[in-house]
CSV table of C-alpha atoms and ligand atoms in Angstrom, one decimal:
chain,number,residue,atom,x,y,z
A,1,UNK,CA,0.0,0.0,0.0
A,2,UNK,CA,2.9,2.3,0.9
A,3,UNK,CA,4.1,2.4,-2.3
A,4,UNK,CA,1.5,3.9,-3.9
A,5,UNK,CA,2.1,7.5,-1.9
A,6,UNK,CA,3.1,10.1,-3.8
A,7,UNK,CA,5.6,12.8,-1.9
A,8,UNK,CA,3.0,15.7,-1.2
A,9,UNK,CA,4.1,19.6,-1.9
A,10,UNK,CA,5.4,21.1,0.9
A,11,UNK,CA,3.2,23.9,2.2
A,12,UNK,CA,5.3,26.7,1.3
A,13,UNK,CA,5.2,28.6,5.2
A,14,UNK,CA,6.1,26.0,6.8
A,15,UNK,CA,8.9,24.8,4.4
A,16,UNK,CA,10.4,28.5,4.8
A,17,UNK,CA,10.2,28.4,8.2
A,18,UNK,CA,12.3,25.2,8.2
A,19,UNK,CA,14.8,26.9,5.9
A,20,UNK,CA,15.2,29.9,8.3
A,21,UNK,CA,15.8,27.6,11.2
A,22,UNK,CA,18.6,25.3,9.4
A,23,UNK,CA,20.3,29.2,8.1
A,24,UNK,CA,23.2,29.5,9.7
A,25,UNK,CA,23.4,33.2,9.9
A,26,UNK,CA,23.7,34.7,12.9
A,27,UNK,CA,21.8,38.1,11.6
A,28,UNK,CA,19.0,36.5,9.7
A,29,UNK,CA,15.3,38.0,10.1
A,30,UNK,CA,12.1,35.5,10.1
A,31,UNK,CA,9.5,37.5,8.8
A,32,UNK,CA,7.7,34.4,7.6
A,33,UNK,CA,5.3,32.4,9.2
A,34,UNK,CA,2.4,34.2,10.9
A,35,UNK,CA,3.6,33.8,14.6
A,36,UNK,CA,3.9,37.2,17.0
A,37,UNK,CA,7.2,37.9,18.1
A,38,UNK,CA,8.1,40.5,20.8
A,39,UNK,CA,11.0,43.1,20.1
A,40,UNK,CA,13.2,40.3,21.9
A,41,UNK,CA,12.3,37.8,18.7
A,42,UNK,CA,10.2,36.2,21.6
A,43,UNK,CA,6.8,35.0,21.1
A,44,UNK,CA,5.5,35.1,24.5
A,45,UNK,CA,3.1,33.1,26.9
A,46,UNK,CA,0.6,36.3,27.2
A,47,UNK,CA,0.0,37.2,30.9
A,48,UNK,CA,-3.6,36.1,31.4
A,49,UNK,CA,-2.8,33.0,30.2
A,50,UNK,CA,-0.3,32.3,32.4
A,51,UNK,CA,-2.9,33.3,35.4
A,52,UNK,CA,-5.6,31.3,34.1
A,53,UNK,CA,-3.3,28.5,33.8
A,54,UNK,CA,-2.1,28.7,37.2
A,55,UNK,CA,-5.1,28.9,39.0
A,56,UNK,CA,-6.4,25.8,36.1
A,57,UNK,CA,-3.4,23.5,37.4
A,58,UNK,CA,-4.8,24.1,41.3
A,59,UNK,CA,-8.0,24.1,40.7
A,60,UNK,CA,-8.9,21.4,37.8
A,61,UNK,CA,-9.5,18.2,39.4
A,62,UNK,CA,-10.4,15.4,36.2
A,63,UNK,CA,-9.2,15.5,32.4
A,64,UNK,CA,-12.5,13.4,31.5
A,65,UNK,CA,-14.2,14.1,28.3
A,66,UNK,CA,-15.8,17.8,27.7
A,67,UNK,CA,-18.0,17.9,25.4
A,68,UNK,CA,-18.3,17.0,21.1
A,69,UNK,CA,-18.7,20.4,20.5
A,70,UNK,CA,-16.4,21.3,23.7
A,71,UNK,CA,-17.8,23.5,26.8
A,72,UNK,CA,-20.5,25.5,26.1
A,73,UNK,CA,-19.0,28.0,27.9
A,74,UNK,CA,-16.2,28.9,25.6
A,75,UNK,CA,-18.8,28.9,22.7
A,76,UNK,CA,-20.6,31.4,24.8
A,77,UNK,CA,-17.9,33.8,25.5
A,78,UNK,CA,-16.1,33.7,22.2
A,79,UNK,CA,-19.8,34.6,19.8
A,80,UNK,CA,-20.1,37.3,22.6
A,81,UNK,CA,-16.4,38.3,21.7
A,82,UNK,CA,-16.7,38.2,18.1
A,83,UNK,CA,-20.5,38.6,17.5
A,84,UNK,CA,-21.5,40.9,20.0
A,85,UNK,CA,-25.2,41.5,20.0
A,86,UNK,CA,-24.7,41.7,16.3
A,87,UNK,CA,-27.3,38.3,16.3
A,88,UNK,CA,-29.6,36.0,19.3
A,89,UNK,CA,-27.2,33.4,20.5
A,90,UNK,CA,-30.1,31.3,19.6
A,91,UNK,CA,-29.2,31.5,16.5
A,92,UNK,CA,-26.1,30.7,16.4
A,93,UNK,CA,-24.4,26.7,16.7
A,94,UNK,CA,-20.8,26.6,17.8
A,95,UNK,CA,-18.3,23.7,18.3
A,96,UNK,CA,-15.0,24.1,18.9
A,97,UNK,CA,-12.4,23.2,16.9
A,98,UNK,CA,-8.6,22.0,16.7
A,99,UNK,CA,-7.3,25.6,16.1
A,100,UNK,CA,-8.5,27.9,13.5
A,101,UNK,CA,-7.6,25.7,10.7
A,102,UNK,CA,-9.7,23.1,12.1
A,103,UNK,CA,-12.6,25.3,12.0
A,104,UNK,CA,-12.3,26.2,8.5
A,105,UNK,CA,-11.6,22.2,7.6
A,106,UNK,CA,-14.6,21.7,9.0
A,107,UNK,CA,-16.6,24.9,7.6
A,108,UNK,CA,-15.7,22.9,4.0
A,109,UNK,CA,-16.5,19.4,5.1
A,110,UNK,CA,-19.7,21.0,6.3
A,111,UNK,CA,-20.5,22.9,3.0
A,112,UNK,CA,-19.6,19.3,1.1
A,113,UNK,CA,-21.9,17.8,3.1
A,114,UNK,CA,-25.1,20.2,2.6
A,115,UNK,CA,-24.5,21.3,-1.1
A,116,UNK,CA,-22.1,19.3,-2.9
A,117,UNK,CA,-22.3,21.0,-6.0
A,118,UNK,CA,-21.8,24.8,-4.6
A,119,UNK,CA,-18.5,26.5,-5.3
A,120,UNK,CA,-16.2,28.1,-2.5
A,121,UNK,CA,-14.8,31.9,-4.1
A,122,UNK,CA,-11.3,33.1,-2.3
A,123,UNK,CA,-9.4,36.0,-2.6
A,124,UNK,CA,-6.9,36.0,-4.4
A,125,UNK,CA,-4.6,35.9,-2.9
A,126,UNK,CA,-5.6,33.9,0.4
A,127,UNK,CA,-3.8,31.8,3.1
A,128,UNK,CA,-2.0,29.1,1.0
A,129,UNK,CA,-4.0,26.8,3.3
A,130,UNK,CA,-7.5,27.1,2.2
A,131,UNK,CA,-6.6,26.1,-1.2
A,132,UNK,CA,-4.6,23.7,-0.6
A,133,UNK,CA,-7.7,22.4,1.7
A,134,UNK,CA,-10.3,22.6,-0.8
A,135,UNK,CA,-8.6,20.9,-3.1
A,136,UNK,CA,-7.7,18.3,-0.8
A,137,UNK,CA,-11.6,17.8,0.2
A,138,UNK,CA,-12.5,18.4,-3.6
A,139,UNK,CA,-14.2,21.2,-3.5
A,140,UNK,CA,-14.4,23.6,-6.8
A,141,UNK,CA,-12.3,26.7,-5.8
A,142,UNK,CA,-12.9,30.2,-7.6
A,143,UNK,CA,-10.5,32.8,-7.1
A,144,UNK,CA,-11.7,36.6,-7.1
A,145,UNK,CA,-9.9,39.6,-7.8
A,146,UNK,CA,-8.5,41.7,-4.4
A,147,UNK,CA,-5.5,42.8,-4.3
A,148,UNK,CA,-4.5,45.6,-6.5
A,149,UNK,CA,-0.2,45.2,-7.6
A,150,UNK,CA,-0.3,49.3,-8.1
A,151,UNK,CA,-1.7,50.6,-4.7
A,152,UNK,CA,-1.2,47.8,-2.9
A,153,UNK,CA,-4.6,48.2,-1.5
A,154,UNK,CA,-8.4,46.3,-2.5
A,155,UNK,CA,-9.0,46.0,-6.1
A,156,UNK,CA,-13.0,46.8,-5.0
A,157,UNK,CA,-14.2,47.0,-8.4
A,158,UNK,CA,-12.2,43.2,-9.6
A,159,UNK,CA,-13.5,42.1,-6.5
A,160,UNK,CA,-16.9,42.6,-6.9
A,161,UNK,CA,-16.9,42.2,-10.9
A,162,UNK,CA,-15.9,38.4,-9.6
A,163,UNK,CA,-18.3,38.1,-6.9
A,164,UNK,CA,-21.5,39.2,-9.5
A,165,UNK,CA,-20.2,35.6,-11.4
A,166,UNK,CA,-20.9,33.5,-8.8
A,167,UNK,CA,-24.3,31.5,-8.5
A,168,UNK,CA,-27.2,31.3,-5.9
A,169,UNK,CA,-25.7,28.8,-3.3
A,170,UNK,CA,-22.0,29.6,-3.5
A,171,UNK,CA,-19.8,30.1,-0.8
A,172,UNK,CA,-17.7,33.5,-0.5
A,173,UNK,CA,-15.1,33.5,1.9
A,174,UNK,CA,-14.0,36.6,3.6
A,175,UNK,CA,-11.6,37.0,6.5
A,176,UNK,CA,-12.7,38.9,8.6
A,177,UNK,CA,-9.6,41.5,9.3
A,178,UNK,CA,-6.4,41.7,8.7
A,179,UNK,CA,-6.3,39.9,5.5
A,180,UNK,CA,-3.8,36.6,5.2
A,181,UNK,CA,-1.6,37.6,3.1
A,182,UNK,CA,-1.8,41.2,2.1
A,183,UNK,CA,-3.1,43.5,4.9
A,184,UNK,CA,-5.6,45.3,3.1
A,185,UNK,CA,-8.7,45.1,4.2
A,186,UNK,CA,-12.6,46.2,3.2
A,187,UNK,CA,-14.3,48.9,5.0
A,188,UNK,CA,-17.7,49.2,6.3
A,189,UNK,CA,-19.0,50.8,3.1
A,190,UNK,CA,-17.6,48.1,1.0
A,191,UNK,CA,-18.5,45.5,3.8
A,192,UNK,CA,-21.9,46.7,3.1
A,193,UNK,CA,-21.8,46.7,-0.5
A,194,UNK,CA,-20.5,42.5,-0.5
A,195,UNK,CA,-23.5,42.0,2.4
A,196,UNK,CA,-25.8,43.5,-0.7
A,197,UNK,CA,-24.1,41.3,-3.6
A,198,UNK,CA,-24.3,38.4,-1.1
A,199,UNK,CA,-28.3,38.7,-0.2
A,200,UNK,CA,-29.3,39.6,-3.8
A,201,UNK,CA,-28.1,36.6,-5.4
A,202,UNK,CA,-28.3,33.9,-2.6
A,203,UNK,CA,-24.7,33.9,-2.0
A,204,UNK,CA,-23.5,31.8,1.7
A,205,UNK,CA,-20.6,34.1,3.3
A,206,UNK,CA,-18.1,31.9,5.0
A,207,UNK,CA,-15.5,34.8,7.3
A,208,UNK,CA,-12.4,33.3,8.1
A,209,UNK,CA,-10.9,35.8,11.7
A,210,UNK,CA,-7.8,34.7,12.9
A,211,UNK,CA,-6.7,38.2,14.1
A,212,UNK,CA,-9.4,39.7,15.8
A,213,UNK,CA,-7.4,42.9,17.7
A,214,UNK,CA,-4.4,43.2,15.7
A,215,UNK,CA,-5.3,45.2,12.9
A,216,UNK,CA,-7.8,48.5,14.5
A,217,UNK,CA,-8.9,47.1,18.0
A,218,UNK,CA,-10.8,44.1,19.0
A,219,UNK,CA,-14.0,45.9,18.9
A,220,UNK,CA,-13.4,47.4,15.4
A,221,UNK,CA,-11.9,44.4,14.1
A,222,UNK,CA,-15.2,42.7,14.4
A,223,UNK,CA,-17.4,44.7,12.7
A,224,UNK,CA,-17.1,43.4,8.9
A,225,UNK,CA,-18.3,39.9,10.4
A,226,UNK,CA,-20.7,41.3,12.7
A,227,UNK,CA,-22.4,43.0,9.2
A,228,UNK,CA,-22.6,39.5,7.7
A,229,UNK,CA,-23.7,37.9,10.5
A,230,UNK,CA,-27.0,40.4,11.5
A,231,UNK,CA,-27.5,41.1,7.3
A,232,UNK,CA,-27.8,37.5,5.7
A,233,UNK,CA,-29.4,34.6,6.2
A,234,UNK,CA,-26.9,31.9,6.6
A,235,UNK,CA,-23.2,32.6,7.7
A,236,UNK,CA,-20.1,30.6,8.2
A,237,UNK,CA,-17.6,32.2,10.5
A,238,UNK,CA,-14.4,30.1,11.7
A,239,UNK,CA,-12.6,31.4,14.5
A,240,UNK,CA,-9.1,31.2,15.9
A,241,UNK,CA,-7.8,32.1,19.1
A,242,UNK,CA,-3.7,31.4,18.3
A,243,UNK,CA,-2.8,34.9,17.6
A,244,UNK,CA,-5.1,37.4,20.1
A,245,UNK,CA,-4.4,34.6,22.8
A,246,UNK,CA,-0.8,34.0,21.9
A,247,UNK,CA,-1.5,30.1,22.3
A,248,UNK,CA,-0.8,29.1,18.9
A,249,UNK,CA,0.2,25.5,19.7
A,250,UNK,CA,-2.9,24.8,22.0
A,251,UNK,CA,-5.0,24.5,18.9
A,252,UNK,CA,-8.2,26.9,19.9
A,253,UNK,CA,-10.7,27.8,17.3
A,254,UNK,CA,-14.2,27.8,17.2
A,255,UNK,CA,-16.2,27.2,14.3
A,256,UNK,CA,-20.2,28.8,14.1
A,257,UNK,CA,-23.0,28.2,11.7
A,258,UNK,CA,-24.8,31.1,12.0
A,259,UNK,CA,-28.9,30.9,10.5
A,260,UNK,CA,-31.9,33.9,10.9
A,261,UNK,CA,-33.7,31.4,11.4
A,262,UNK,CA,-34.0,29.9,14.8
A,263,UNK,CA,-35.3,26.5,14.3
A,264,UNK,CA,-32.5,25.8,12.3
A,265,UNK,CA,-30.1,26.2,15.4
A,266,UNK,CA,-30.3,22.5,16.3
A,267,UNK,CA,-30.0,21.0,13.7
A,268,UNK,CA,-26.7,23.0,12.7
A,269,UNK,CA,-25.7,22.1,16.2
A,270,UNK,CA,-25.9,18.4,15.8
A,271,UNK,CA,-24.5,18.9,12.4
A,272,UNK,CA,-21.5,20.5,13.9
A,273,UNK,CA,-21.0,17.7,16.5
A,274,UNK,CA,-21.3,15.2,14.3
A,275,UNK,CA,-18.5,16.4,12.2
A,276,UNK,CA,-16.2,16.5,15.6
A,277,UNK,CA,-16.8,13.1,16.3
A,278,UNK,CA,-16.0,12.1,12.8
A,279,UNK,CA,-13.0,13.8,12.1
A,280,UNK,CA,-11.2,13.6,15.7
A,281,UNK,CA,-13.9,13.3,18.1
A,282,UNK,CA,-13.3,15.5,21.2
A,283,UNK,CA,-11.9,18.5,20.5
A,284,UNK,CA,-8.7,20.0,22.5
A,285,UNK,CA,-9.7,21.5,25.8
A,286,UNK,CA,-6.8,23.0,27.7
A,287,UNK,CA,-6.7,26.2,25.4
A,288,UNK,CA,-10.7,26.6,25.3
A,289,UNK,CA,-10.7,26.5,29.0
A,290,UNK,CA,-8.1,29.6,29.4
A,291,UNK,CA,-9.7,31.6,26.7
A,292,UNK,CA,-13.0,31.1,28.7
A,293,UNK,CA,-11.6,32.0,32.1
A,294,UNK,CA,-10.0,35.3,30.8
A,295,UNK,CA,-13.0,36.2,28.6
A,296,UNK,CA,-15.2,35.5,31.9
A,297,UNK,CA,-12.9,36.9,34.6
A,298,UNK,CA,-12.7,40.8,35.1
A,299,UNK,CA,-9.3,41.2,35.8
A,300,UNK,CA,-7.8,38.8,33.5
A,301,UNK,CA,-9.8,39.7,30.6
A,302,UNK,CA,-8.8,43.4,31.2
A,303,UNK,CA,-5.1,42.5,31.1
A,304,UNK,CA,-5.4,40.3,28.2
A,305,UNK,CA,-6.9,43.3,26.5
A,306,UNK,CA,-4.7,45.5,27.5
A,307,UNK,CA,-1.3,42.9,26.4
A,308,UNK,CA,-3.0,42.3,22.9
A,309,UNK,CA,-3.7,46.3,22.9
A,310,UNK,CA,0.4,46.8,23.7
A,311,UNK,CA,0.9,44.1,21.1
A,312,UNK,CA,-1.5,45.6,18.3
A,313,UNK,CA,0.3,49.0,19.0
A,314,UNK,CA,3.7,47.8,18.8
A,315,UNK,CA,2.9,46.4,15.2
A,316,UNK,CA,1.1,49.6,14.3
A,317,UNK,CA,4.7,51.5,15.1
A,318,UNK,CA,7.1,49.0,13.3
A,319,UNK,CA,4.6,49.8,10.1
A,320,UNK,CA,4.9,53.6,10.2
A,321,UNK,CA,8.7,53.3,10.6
A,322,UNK,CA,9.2,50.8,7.8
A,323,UNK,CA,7.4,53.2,6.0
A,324,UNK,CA,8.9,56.3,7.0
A,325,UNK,CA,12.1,54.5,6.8
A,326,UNK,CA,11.3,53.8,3.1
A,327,UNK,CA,10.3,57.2,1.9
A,328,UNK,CA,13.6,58.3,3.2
A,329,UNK,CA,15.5,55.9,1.1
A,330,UNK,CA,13.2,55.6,-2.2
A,331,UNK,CA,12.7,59.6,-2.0
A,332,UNK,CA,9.1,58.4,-2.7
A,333,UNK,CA,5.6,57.3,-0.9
A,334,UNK,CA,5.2,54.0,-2.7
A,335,UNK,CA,5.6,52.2,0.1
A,336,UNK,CA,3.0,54.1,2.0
A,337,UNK,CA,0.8,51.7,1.8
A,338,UNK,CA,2.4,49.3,4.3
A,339,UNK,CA,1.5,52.0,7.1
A,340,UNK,CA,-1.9,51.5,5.6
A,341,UNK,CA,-2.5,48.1,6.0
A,342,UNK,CA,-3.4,46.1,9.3
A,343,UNK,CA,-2.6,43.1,11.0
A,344,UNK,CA,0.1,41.3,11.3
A,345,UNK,CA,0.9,40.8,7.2
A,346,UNK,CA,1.8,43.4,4.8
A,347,UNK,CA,2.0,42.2,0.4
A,348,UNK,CA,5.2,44.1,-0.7
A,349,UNK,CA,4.1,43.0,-4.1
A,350,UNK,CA,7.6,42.5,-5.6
A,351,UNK,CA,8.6,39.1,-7.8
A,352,UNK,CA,9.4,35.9,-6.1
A,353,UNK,CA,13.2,36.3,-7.3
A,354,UNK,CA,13.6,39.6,-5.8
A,355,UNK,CA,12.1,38.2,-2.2
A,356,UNK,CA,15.0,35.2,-3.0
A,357,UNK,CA,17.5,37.9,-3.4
A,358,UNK,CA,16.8,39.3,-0.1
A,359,UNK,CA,17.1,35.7,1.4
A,360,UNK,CA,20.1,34.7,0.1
A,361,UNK,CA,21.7,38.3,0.4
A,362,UNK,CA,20.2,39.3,3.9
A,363,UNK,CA,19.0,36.5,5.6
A,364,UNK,CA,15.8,38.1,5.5
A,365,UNK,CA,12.9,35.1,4.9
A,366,UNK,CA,9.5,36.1,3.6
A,367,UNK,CA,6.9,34.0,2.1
A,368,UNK,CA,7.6,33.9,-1.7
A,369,UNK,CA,4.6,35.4,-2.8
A,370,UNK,CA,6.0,38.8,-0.8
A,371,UNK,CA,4.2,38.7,2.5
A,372,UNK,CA,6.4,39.8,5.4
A,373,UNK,CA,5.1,39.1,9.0
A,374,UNK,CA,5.3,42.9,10.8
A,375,UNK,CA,5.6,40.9,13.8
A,376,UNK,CA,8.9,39.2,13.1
A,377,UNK,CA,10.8,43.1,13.2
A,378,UNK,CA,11.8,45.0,15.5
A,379,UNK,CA,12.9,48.8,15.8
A,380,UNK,CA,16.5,47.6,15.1
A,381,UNK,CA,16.1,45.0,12.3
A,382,UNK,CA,13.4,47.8,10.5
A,383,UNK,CA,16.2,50.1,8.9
A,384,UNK,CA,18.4,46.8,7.9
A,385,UNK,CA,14.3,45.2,6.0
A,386,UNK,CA,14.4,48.8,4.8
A,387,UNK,CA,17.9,48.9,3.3
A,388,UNK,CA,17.8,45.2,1.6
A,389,UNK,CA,13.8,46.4,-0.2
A,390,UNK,CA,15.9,49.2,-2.0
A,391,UNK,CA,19.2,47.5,-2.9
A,392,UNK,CA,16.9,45.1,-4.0
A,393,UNK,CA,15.4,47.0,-6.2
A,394,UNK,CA,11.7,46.5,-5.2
B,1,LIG,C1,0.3,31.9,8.6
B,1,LIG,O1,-0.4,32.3,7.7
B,1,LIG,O2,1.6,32.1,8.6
B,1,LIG,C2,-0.3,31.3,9.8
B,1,LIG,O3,-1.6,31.3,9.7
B,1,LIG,C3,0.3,30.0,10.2
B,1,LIG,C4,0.0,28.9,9.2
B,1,LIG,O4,-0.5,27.9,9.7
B,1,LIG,O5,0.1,29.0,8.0
């Protein structure tokens, strides 16, 4: 049977991350994969979740089973956190999920399941990820038009041209903020305008958030998917707590099926559990159970806020001095733009030999395609990033 396998690609974050760990070089700079990292290169255990994991270890007395769709609880606080009142919690069904990518796995394998036949429409670009994904599950991928190579912001206009071709029953997936990989993002008007596309031609909106804080605020960073969720009918939203909670390898996500109409509620619910128990039965509690103890808990969740706050700030700074650091070398604004965008990812929009070039010159890893992780600078290593962009000739 073995023999049959066929080597698989290699996904190409991870393989760069690999490459930056075997680099010798004691100067190199990992602005690759999409992992925080404090101005020490340091990706820390985030305060709260240190508390909550030292009052956990005294107080939890049994690792027994939770739950299919894990503790109700944690459902509870993260809709609240990412929902608001935007929609009834009635409404909504909730299980969590091995990480963020296990929510969206499971978004697809529940799309397969109720319509087959419908398409799933990405940006393009999008996280290497749900691609790779789709295909896997064989599920018919259409890309749409978003980022524009000359301002480096959202081609609006492509983007919506593409969204008018897709048909009643077609999935549209959105992230929610901070776009994976190009940092430019929709606003509320053009939010809007998708929520009108998506209702006038029975189109499903699937939101992918996995950075909920890290572009404009936690509160602000929700709004796109709170839209969606009070505007259409049927919404897919899959959530991930690695980055806002710093607990990447804990695998914490939470996937929701939201519906406008009630009655549908349970039986979303036991569709949602049902999928758990097929694909890995229970899923991981340890990381559900500190996001639900900070999210319920005063003090913690106020420190939590305020770390993530320190941390989306931080990122905010490093932008506007790459930029300004830029202007002062290029004599220009064209690279503006990267104070523009938000979250932790920024789309230089330069040629994969040119990002090659600054590897094997610099030491300085980003993903192929041009996306450098803000995150993985710091006020020292921004001038160096800055130097190698010109003498590449970007
Ligand atoms: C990223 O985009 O770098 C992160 O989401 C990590 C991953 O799993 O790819």
């Amino acid at each position: 049977m073995f023999e049959t396998l066929k080597p698989q690609p290699a996904d190409k974050i991870l393989a760069l991350m690999q490459m930056y760990r075997d680099d010798p070089r004691a100067d190199k700079i990992d602005l690759g994969v999409g992992v925080y990292k404090n101005a020490e290169g340091v990706t820390p255990v985030m305060r709260a979740i240190k508390a909550a994991e030292h009052k956990l270890w005294e107080e939890q007395t049994s690792k027994a089973y939770v739950g299919l769709v894990g503790d109700p609880a944690y459902s509870d606080a993260m809709i609240k956190l990412i929902l608001g009142d935007a929609v009834e919690r009635g409404n909504v069904a909730a299980a969590a999920t091995p990480g963020g990518t296990g929510a969206v796995r499971q978004a697809f394998e529940l799309i397969k399941m109720a319509n087959p036949s419908a398409k799933v429409y990405v940006s393009d670009p999008t996280w290497p990820n749900h691609v790779s994904i789709l295909k896997y599950i064989g599920i018919e991928t259409v890309t749409y038009r978003y980022f524009d190579p000359e301002t480096r912001g959202v081609n609006f206009d492509g983007m919506m041209e593409d969204l008018k071709g897709a048909s009643k029953g077609d999935v549209i997936l959105l992230h929610g903020c901070c776009h994976n990989p190009t940092g430019a993002n929709l606003n509320m008007a053009q939010w809007q305008e998708v929520v009108d596309l998506l209702n006038a031609n029975g189109l499903i909106p699937m939101i992918d958030i996995a950075y909920q804080g890290f572009g404009d605020g936690l509160e602000e960073d929700a709004q796109g998917v709170r839209l969606v969720a009070s505007s259409c009918p049927e919404v897919l939203i899959a959530a991930s707590c690695s980055k806002n909670f710093g607990i990447y390898r804990e695998r914490t996500g939470l996937l929701m099926a939201v519906s406008n109409d009630a009655s549908a509620q349970a039986l979303n619910q036991g569709t949602l559990a049902f999928l758990n128990r097929q694909n890995y039965s229970f899923p991981p509690d340890h990381g559900a159970r500190l996001v639900t103890m900070i999210l319920n808990d005063d003090a913690l969740r106020a420190d939590w806020a305020k770390e993530l706050e320190d941390t989306r700030l931080g990122m905010l700074g490093l932008r506007q001095q790459l930029a300004d650091e830029l202007q002062n070398l290029s004599g220009s604004n064209r690279f503006g733009f990267i104070a523009q965008h938000r979250g932790m990812f920024s789309l230089l929009g330069t040629t994969p030999d040119l990002v090659e070039k600054m590897r094997v010159d610099n030491g300085i890893y980003m993903v192929g395609d041009s996306r450098l992780n803000i995150a993985g600078l710091n006020q020292k290593t921004v001038p160096i990033l800055a130097k190698a962009i010109i003498d590449a000739g970007v």
